[in-house]
Short mmCIF file of C-alpha atoms in Angstrom, two decimals:
data_model
loop_
_atom_site.label_atom_id
_atom_site.label_comp_id
_atom_site.label_asym_id
_atom_site.label_seq_id
_atom_site.Cartn_x
_atom_site.Cartn_y
_atom_site.Cartn_z
CA MET A 1113 29.17 12.21 40.34
CA LYS A 1114 30.35 10.18 37.31
CA PRO A 1115 31.77 12.12 34.40
CA VAL A 1116 29.77 11.57 31.17
CA ASN A 1117 30.60 11.80 27.54
CA ASN A 1118 28.39 11.11 24.58
CA LYS A 1119 29.46 7.54 24.30
CA SER A 1120 28.86 6.72 27.84
CA MET A 1121 25.49 8.50 27.63
CA ILE A 1122 24.39 6.21 24.59
CA ALA A 1123 25.62 3.06 26.55
CA PHE A 1124 23.57 4.21 29.50
CA LEU A 1125 20.42 4.75 27.48
CA PHE A 1126 20.78 1.39 25.76
CA ASP A 1127 21.03 -0.04 29.29
CA GLN A 1128 17.92 1.75 30.43
CA MET A 1129 15.99 0.61 27.53
CA GLU A 1130 16.95 -3.09 28.27
CA LYS A 1131 15.91 -2.59 31.91
CA LEU A 1132 12.58 -1.23 30.91
CA ASP A 1133 11.98 -4.15 28.65
CA LYS A 1134 12.83 -6.46 31.48
CA ASN A 1135 10.67 -4.52 33.90
CA GLU A 1136 13.67 -3.89 36.06
CA ILE A 1137 12.78 -0.20 36.12
CA ASP A 1138 9.28 1.24 35.86
CA VAL A 1139 7.87 3.51 33.22
CA GLN A 1140 8.03 6.57 35.56
CA LYS A 1141 11.75 6.10 36.29
CA ALA A 1142 12.43 5.48 32.46
CA ARG A 1143 10.74 8.74 31.76
CA GLU A 1144 12.67 10.60 34.34
CA GLN A 1145 15.94 9.09 32.95
CA ALA A 1146 14.98 10.07 29.51
CA ASN A 1147 14.27 13.71 30.53
CA LEU A 1148 17.58 13.97 32.40
CA SER A 1149 19.33 12.54 29.38
CA LYS A 1150 17.76 15.16 27.16
CA GLN A 1151 19.24 17.94 29.40
CA VAL A 1152 22.66 16.17 28.99
CA ASN A 1153 22.11 16.12 25.24
CA ASN A 1154 21.30 19.84 25.28
CA ALA A 1155 24.58 20.56 27.07
CA MET A 1156 26.50 18.44 24.50
CA LYS A 1157 24.69 20.22 21.69
CA TYR A 1158 25.88 23.50 23.26
CA GLU A 1159 29.50 22.23 23.21
CA LEU A 1160 29.19 21.16 19.50
CA ASP A 1161 27.84 24.61 18.65
CA ARG A 1162 30.51 26.28 20.65
CA ALA A 1163 33.20 24.22 18.90
CA LYS A 1164 31.64 25.41 15.45
CA VAL A 1165 31.77 29.03 16.58
CA LYS A 1166 35.30 28.77 17.66
CA MET A 1167 36.20 27.24 14.26
CA GLU A 1168 34.38 30.17 12.52
CA LEU A 1169 36.30 32.71 14.76
CA ALA A 1170 39.60 31.12 14.02
CA SER A 1171 38.86 31.37 10.31
CA HIS A 1172 37.67 35.04 10.61
CA ASN A 1173 40.73 36.06 12.74
CA ALA A 1174 43.02 34.46 10.14
CA ILE A 1175 41.45 36.27 7.18
CA TYR A 1176 40.89 39.79 8.81
CA LYS A 1177 43.85 39.70 11.19
CA ASP A 1178 41.44 40.23 14.08
CA GLY A 1179 41.56 39.07 17.62
CA LEU A 1180 37.90 38.08 18.15
CA ASP A 1181 37.47 35.59 20.90
CA LEU A 1182 34.53 33.51 22.46
CA ARG A 1183 34.13 34.74 25.99
CA GLU A 1184 34.63 32.01 28.59
CA ILE A 1185 31.60 32.36 30.84
CA GLU A 1186 32.27 29.16 32.61
CA SER A 1187 35.93 29.57 33.54
CA LYS A 1188 35.46 30.27 37.10
CA ASN A 1189 36.29 27.29 39.44
CA PHE A 1190 33.95 26.41 42.22
CA MET B 962 34.23 -14.45 22.02
CA ASN B 963 36.86 -14.10 19.43
CA PRO B 964 36.32 -12.67 15.93
CA LEU B 965 36.80 -16.06 14.27
CA GLU B 966 33.83 -17.53 16.24
CA ILE B 967 31.62 -14.42 15.27
CA GLU B 968 32.46 -14.93 11.68
CA ARG B 969 31.56 -18.57 11.93
CA HIS B 970 28.22 -17.78 13.40
CA LYS B 971 27.58 -15.20 10.65
CA LEU B 972 28.56 -17.84 8.09
CA ILE B 973 26.29 -20.48 9.76
CA ILE B 974 23.25 -18.07 9.58
CA GLU B 975 23.94 -17.13 5.88
CA LYS B 976 24.29 -20.82 4.85
CA ALA B 977 21.40 -22.00 6.92
CA LYS B 978 19.06 -19.36 5.43
CA GLU B 979 20.05 -20.56 1.98
CA LEU B 980 19.36 -24.17 3.14
CA HIS B 981 16.05 -23.09 4.58
CA THR B 982 14.73 -22.20 1.14
CA VAL B 983 15.50 -25.55 -0.34
CA CYS B 984 15.18 -28.09 2.52
CA PHE B 985 12.53 -30.60 2.89
CA SER B 986 9.65 -29.50 5.19
CA ASN B 987 10.38 -32.00 7.88
CA ASP B 988 13.93 -30.41 8.22
CA ASN B 989 12.56 -26.92 8.49
CA GLU B 990 12.51 -26.99 12.26
CA THR B 991 16.15 -28.16 12.52
CA VAL B 992 17.41 -25.57 10.20
CA ALA B 993 15.38 -22.83 12.00
CA ASN B 994 16.84 -23.94 15.30
CA ILE B 995 20.33 -23.59 14.02
CA ILE B 996 19.64 -20.13 12.69
CA GLU B 997 18.04 -19.17 15.96
CA GLN B 998 20.94 -20.53 18.06
CA SER B 999 23.61 -18.57 16.13
CA GLN B 1000 21.49 -15.43 15.99
CA ASN B 1001 21.04 -15.62 19.79
CA VAL B 1002 24.83 -15.82 20.23
CA LEU B 1003 25.36 -12.77 17.98
CA ASP B 1004 22.53 -10.87 19.68
CA ALA B 1005 23.95 -11.53 23.07
CA TYR B 1006 27.37 -10.39 21.90
CA ASN B 1007 25.96 -7.20 20.30
CA LYS B 1008 24.05 -6.46 23.31
CA GLU B 1009 27.07 -6.84 25.80
CA ASN B 1010 29.40 -4.98 23.59
CA LEU B 1011 27.09 -2.39 21.94
CA MET B 1012 28.14 -3.72 18.62
CA ALA B 1013 26.31 -4.64 15.40
CA VAL B 1014 28.63 -7.40 14.03
CA ASP B 1015 25.87 -8.81 11.78
CA ALA B 1016 25.11 -5.42 10.20
CA THR B 1017 23.54 -5.92 6.72
CA LYS B 1018 24.28 -3.86 3.61
CA ILE B 1019 20.87 -2.39 4.02
CA GLU B 1020 21.44 -1.26 7.56
CA LEU B 1021 24.83 0.23 6.60
CA GLY B 1022 22.96 2.13 3.77
CA LYS B 1023 20.43 3.33 6.18
CA PHE B 1024 23.26 4.75 8.38
CA ILE B 1025 24.74 6.71 5.45
CA GLY B 1026 21.25 7.89 4.43
CA GLY B 1027 20.40 8.92 7.98
CA ALA B 1028 23.71 10.53 8.37
CA LYS B 1029 23.38 12.55 5.16
CA LYS B 1030 19.75 13.65 6.00
CA LEU B 1031 20.84 14.85 9.51
CA ILE B 1032 23.97 16.59 8.33
CA TYR B 1033 22.10 18.41 5.48
CA HIS B 1034 19.47 19.50 7.99
CA ASN B 1035 21.95 20.64 10.56
CA TYR B 1036 24.48 22.50 8.41
CA ILE B 1037 22.70 23.66 5.24
CA GLY B 1038 19.07 23.40 6.17
CA ASP B 1039 18.44 27.18 6.61
CA GLU B 1040 20.44 27.97 3.43
CA VAL B 1041 18.41 25.53 1.42
CA GLN B 1042 15.24 26.73 2.84
CA GLU B 1043 16.15 30.31 1.77
CA LEU B 1044 16.89 29.14 -1.68
CA ASN B 1045 13.62 27.22 -1.89
CA ASP B 1046 11.69 30.16 -0.70
CA ASP B 1047 13.37 32.28 -3.55
CA ILE B 1048 12.61 29.60 -6.08
CA ASN B 1049 9.10 29.19 -5.01
CA GLU B 1050 8.43 32.93 -5.08
CA ILE B 1051 9.81 33.14 -8.52
CA MET B 1052 7.66 30.20 -9.58
CA SER B 1053 4.54 31.55 -8.10
CA TYR B 1054 4.77 35.27 -9.19
CA GLY B 1055 7.62 35.11 -11.70
CA TYR B 1056 5.59 35.39 -14.79
CA ASP B 1057 2.82 37.80 -13.84
CA TRP B 1058 4.71 40.66 -15.66
CA ILE B 1059 4.48 38.97 -18.98
CA CYS B 1060 2.17 40.67 -21.59
CA GLU B 1061 -1.31 39.07 -21.55
CA SER B 1062 -0.99 38.42 -25.24
CA HIS B 1063 1.81 35.90 -24.64
CA LYS B 1064 -0.06 33.80 -22.19
CA ILE B 1065 -1.74 30.63 -23.28
CA TYR B 1066 -4.37 29.99 -20.72
CA TYR B 1067 -5.40 26.46 -19.62
CA ASP B 1068 -7.96 27.67 -17.24
CA GLU B 1069 -8.56 30.94 -15.34
CA ASP B 1070 -5.13 30.99 -13.40
CA ASP B 1071 -3.07 28.29 -15.05
CA PHE B 1072 -1.11 29.49 -18.08
CA ASP B 1073 1.84 28.78 -20.16
CA ILE B 1074 4.01 31.22 -21.99
CA ASP B 1075 4.25 31.50 -25.72
CA VAL B 1076 8.16 31.76 -25.56
CA PRO B 1077 8.89 31.92 -29.35
CA ASN B 1078 6.53 34.89 -29.83
CA LEU B 1079 7.53 37.03 -26.85
CA CYS B 1080 8.11 40.73 -27.52
CA ASN B 1081 11.61 42.17 -26.74
CA LYS B 1082 10.67 43.44 -23.25
CA CYS B 1083 9.06 40.23 -22.24
CA SER B 1084 11.76 38.16 -23.76
CA LYS B 1085 14.41 40.02 -21.91
CA LEU B 1086 12.67 39.68 -18.67
CA TYR B 1087 11.91 36.01 -19.31
CA ARG B 1088 15.66 35.23 -19.87
CA THR B 1089 16.62 37.25 -16.72
CA ILE B 1090 14.11 35.16 -14.67
CA GLN B 1091 15.11 31.91 -16.28
CA SER B 1092 18.89 32.59 -15.54
CA ARG B 1093 18.07 33.57 -11.95
CA LEU B 1094 16.16 30.28 -11.45
CA LYS B 1095 19.03 28.35 -12.97
CA GLU B 1096 21.42 30.17 -10.68
CA LEU B 1097 19.43 29.32 -7.59
CA CYS B 1098 18.94 25.72 -8.56
CA ASN B 1099 22.62 25.31 -9.40
CA ARG B 1100 23.64 26.86 -5.97
CA LYS B 1101 21.36 24.34 -4.21
CA GLN B 1102 22.71 21.51 -6.23
CA LYS B 1103 26.19 22.43 -5.62
CA MET B 1104 25.69 22.69 -1.89
CA TYR B 1105 24.08 19.31 -1.78
CA SER B 1106 26.84 17.86 -3.84
CA GLU B 1107 29.68 19.33 -1.82
CA PHE B 1108 28.05 17.98 1.45
CA LYS B 1109 27.21 14.57 -0.13
CA ASN B 1110 30.90 14.10 -1.13
CA ALA B 1111 31.95 15.24 2.43
CA VAL B 1112 29.83 12.70 3.98
CA ASP B 1113 31.01 10.07 1.60
CA SER B 1114 34.51 10.82 2.50
CA THR B 1115 34.02 11.17 6.29
CA VAL B 1116 35.34 8.15 8.20
CA PHE B 1117 32.66 7.49 10.86
CA SER B 1118 34.03 5.48 13.85
CA GLN B 1119 32.79 1.79 13.94
CA SER B 1120 31.29 2.38 17.17
CA THR B 1121 29.07 5.11 16.04
CA VAL B 1122 27.88 3.04 13.09
CA ASN B 1123 27.22 0.12 15.31
CA LYS B 1124 25.30 2.25 17.76
CA TYR B 1125 23.10 3.74 15.05
CA ILE B 1126 22.31 0.30 13.76
CA LEU B 1127 21.37 -0.96 17.17
CA TYR B 1128 19.05 1.97 17.57
CA LEU B 1129 17.49 1.17 14.22
CA ARG B 1130 16.97 -2.30 15.61
CA GLN B 1131 15.19 -1.26 18.76
CA HIS B 1132 11.52 -2.00 18.54
CA ARG B 1133 9.42 0.99 18.48
CA PRO B 1134 7.22 0.83 21.55
CA VAL B 1135 3.85 2.64 21.59
CA THR B 1136 3.90 4.24 25.07
CA PHE B 1137 4.98 7.76 25.36
CA SER B 1138 7.53 6.88 28.17
CA ASP B 1139 9.35 4.27 26.11
CA ASN B 1140 9.49 6.63 23.26
CA SER B 1141 11.13 9.31 25.29
CA LEU B 1142 13.94 7.05 25.99
CA ILE B 1143 14.28 6.30 22.24
CA GLY B 1144 14.14 9.98 21.48
CA ALA B 1145 17.06 10.69 23.98
CA LEU B 1146 19.00 7.80 22.53
CA LYS B 1147 18.42 9.14 18.94
CA ASN B 1148 19.59 12.63 19.75
CA ALA B 1149 22.69 11.28 21.63
CA ILE B 1150 23.67 9.25 18.52
CA HIS B 1151 22.87 12.12 16.20
CA LEU B 1152 25.26 14.31 18.27
CA GLU B 1153 27.92 11.73 17.93
CA ILE B 1154 27.57 11.68 14.12
CA LEU B 1155 27.48 15.50 13.81
CA LYS B 1156 30.66 15.61 16.14
CA GLU B 1157 32.59 13.32 13.88
CA PHE B 1158 31.46 14.92 10.80
CA GLN B 1159 32.30 18.45 12.15
CA ASN B 1160 35.81 17.42 13.28
CA GLN B 1161 36.65 16.07 9.83
CA ASN B 1162 35.08 18.83 7.61
CA GLN B 1163 35.82 22.15 9.29
CA LYS B 1164 36.67 24.06 6.13
CA LEU B 1165 33.29 23.10 4.38
CA ILE B 1166 31.38 23.98 7.61
CA ILE B 1167 33.06 27.41 7.80
CA LYS B 1168 32.40 27.99 4.16
CA HIS B 1169 28.63 27.62 4.63
CA SER B 1170 28.24 29.14 8.06
#
C-alpha cells in the first residue's frame, strides 16, 4: 500500500479527473475513487482536529499547570 | 521547460491579446493562433506539474476570498452563529417592553420608538439594549477583523494556491459521478488550506476555541 498525504491525494484526484475526461476510466470507477478519497479526507480532517485539540491542551496545561493529555488510541502496533 | 520560456509565453499571450483588439480582421486568425499555441504550452505545463503559472489577479483574489470564507466557517462559524442568534433575538423581541405610548406604529406590528420622549424606565432599558447590541456587534466585528488580518498575514504555499486555482479552472460537469470527484478534490484542497492556516496561527485559534 502506498503512503498518502494530502498533497499526493490532490495530485491523484486531478489525475482521476483527467482520466475521466479522456474516458480512460468509467463513471462507476470515478465514483468509487471519489468515495474512497472522501474517506481519506475524513481521516485527514480527524488528524487536523486532533492537532487542534493538542494545541488547546498544551495551552491549557501551560496556564493551569495541569497534565491533561490526549489519549493515544492508535498507538498499538500491528 | 525553464522559467524564462514560461514568462515568454505569458508575455506573448498578453501582447497578442492587446494586438487582437486592434488588428485588422484578416489578421484575427493569425493572432488567435499565436494565443492558442502559447496557451496550449502553458496548459500542458500546468497540467503536468499541477501548477498555475498563468494565474490571473482575479484568480488570486478568488483564492484569498475562498480561503477567508473557509477559515471563518471552520474556526469562528459557531461563535458567529451564536452572536447572530443573540442579535436577532434582541432585534425581534428587544423592544416589546417599551411602553405603548412611546411606540409610533406604521402598521399593526411594525413600529418605531419615540426615543426623545421615552420615560425614565423605558429610556434606561433602551440604553441597556442598545449597548448590548453594540457590544455583540463589536465582538463579531473584532473576531472577523482578527481572522481577516490572520489570513492576510498567513503565507500559503505556492503549491496550495496553484492547486486551488487549478480546481477553480476545472469545468463543472453535470453528472453526479463527475461532481463527486470534484467534491473530493475540493475537500482535499480545503484541508490543505486549513492545515497551513492552523500551523501558522495557533495562538489565535486557541483564543477562539
